[in-house]
Short mmCIF file of C-alpha atoms in Angstrom, two decimals:
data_model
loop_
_atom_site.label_atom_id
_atom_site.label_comp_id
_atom_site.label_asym_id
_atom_site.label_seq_id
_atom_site.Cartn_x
_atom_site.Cartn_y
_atom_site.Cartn_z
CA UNK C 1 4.44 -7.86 -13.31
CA UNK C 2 4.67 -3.56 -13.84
CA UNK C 3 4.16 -4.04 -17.63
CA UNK C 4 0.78 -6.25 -16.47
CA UNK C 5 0.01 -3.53 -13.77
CA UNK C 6 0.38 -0.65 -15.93
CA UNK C 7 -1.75 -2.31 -18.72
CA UNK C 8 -4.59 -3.23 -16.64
CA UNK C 9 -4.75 0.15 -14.41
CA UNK C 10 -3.71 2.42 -17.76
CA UNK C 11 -3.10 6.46 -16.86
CA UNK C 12 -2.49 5.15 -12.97
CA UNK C 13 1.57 5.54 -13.44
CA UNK C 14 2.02 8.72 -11.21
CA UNK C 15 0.34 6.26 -8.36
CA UNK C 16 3.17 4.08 -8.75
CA UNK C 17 6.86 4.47 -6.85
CA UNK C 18 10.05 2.12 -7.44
CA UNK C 19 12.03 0.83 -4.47
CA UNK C 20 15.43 -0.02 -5.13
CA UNK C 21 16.94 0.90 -1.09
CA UNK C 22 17.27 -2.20 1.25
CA UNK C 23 15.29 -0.34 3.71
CA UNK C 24 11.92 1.96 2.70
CA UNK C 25 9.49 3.35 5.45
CA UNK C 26 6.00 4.95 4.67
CA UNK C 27 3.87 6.95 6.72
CA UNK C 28 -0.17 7.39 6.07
CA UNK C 29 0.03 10.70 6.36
CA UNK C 30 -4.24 11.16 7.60
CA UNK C 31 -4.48 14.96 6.16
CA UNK C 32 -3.03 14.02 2.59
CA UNK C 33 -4.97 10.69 2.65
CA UNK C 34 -1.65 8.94 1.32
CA UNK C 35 1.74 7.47 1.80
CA UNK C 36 4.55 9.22 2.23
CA UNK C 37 8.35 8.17 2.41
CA UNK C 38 10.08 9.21 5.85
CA UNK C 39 13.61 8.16 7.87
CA UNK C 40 13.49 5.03 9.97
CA UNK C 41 14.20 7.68 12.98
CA UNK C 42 10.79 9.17 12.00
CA UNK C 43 7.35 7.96 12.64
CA UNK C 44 6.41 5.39 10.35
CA UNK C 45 3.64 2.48 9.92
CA UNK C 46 4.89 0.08 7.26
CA UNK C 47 8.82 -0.37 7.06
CA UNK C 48 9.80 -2.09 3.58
CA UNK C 49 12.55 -4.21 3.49
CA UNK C 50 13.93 -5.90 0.35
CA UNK C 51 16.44 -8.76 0.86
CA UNK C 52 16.03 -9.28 -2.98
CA UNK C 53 18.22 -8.44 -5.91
CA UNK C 54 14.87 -6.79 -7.65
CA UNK C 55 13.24 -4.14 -6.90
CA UNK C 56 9.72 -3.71 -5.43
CA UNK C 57 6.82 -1.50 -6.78
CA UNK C 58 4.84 0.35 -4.44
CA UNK C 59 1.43 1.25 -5.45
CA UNK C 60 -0.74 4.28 -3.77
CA UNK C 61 -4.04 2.09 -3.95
CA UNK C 62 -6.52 3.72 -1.74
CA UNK C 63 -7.35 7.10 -3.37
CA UNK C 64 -5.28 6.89 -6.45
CA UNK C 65 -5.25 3.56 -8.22
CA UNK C 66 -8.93 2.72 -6.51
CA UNK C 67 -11.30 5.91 -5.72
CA UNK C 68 -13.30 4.98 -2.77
CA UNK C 69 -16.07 2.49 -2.77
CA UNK C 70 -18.06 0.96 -0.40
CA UNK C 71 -16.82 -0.69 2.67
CA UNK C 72 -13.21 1.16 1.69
CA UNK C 73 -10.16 -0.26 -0.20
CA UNK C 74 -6.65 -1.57 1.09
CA UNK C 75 -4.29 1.84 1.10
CA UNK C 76 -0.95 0.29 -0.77
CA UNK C 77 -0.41 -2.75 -2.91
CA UNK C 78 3.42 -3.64 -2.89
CA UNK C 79 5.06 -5.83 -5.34
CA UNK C 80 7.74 -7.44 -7.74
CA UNK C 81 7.86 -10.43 -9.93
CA UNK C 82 7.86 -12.54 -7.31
CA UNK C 83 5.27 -11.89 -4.53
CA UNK C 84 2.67 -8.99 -4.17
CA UNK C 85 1.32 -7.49 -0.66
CA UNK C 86 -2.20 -6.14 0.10
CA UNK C 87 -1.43 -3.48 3.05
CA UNK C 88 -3.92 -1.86 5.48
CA UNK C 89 -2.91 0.72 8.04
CA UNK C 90 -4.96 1.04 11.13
CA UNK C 91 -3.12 3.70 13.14
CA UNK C 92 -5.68 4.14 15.96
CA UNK C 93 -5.92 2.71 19.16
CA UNK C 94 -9.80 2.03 18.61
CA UNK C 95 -11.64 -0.90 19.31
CA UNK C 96 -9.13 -3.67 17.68
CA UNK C 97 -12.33 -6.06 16.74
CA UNK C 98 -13.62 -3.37 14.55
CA UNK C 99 -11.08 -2.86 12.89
CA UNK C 100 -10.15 -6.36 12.09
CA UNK C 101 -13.79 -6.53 10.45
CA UNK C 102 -13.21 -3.38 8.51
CA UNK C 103 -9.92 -4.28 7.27
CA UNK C 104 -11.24 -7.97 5.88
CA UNK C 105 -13.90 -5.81 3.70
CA UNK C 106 -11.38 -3.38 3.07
CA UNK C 107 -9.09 -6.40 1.51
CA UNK C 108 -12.37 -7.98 0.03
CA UNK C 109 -13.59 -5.20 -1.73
CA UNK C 110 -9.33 -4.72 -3.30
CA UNK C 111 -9.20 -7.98 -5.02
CA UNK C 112 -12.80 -7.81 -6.76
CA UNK C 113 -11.12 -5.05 -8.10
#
């Protein structure tokens, strides 16, 4: 599926990471507007874990693959051959509803893409 990904979205490699560990967490770090890799013992908001014998792909959607558009894009797209994951992080303690409504469009708006 990387050979598909990298033909379709062409000059996006450096938005791309490969995760061979068992165990990968990211943070959403709000001042660089991206994910970053950090320790389980640090703060974190999506914690990878690959029971597999393959390794994933994790993709820096939201301001790297996708530039923004309306309504907002999902932030990471995580995959192998196997399965792929759309991920949203909402770290806030706002008004849940909301958010659920933004992160639907969010989602919507990443697979027209």
């Amino acid at each position: 599926m990387i050979d598909n990904f990298i033909t379709v979205f062409s000059g996006k490699e450096l938005c791309i990471n490969e995760i061979s560990e068992k165990h990968k967490f990211v943070y959403d770090h709000p001042v660089l507007k991206k994910g970053i890799f950090v320790n389980g013992d640090e703060v974190f908001h999506v914690h990878i874990e690959n029971d597999g014998k393959e390794n994933y792909h994790f993709v820096q959607n939201d301001e790297c693959v996708m530039l923004s558009v309306k309504g907002g894009q999902c932030d990471f797209v995580l995959f192998n051959s196997d399965v792929i994951h759309f991920v949203e992080v909402k770290a806030t303690n706002d008004n849940l509803s909301t958010h659920k409504k933004k992160i639907y469009k969010q989602l919507e708006n990443t697979f027209k893409y």
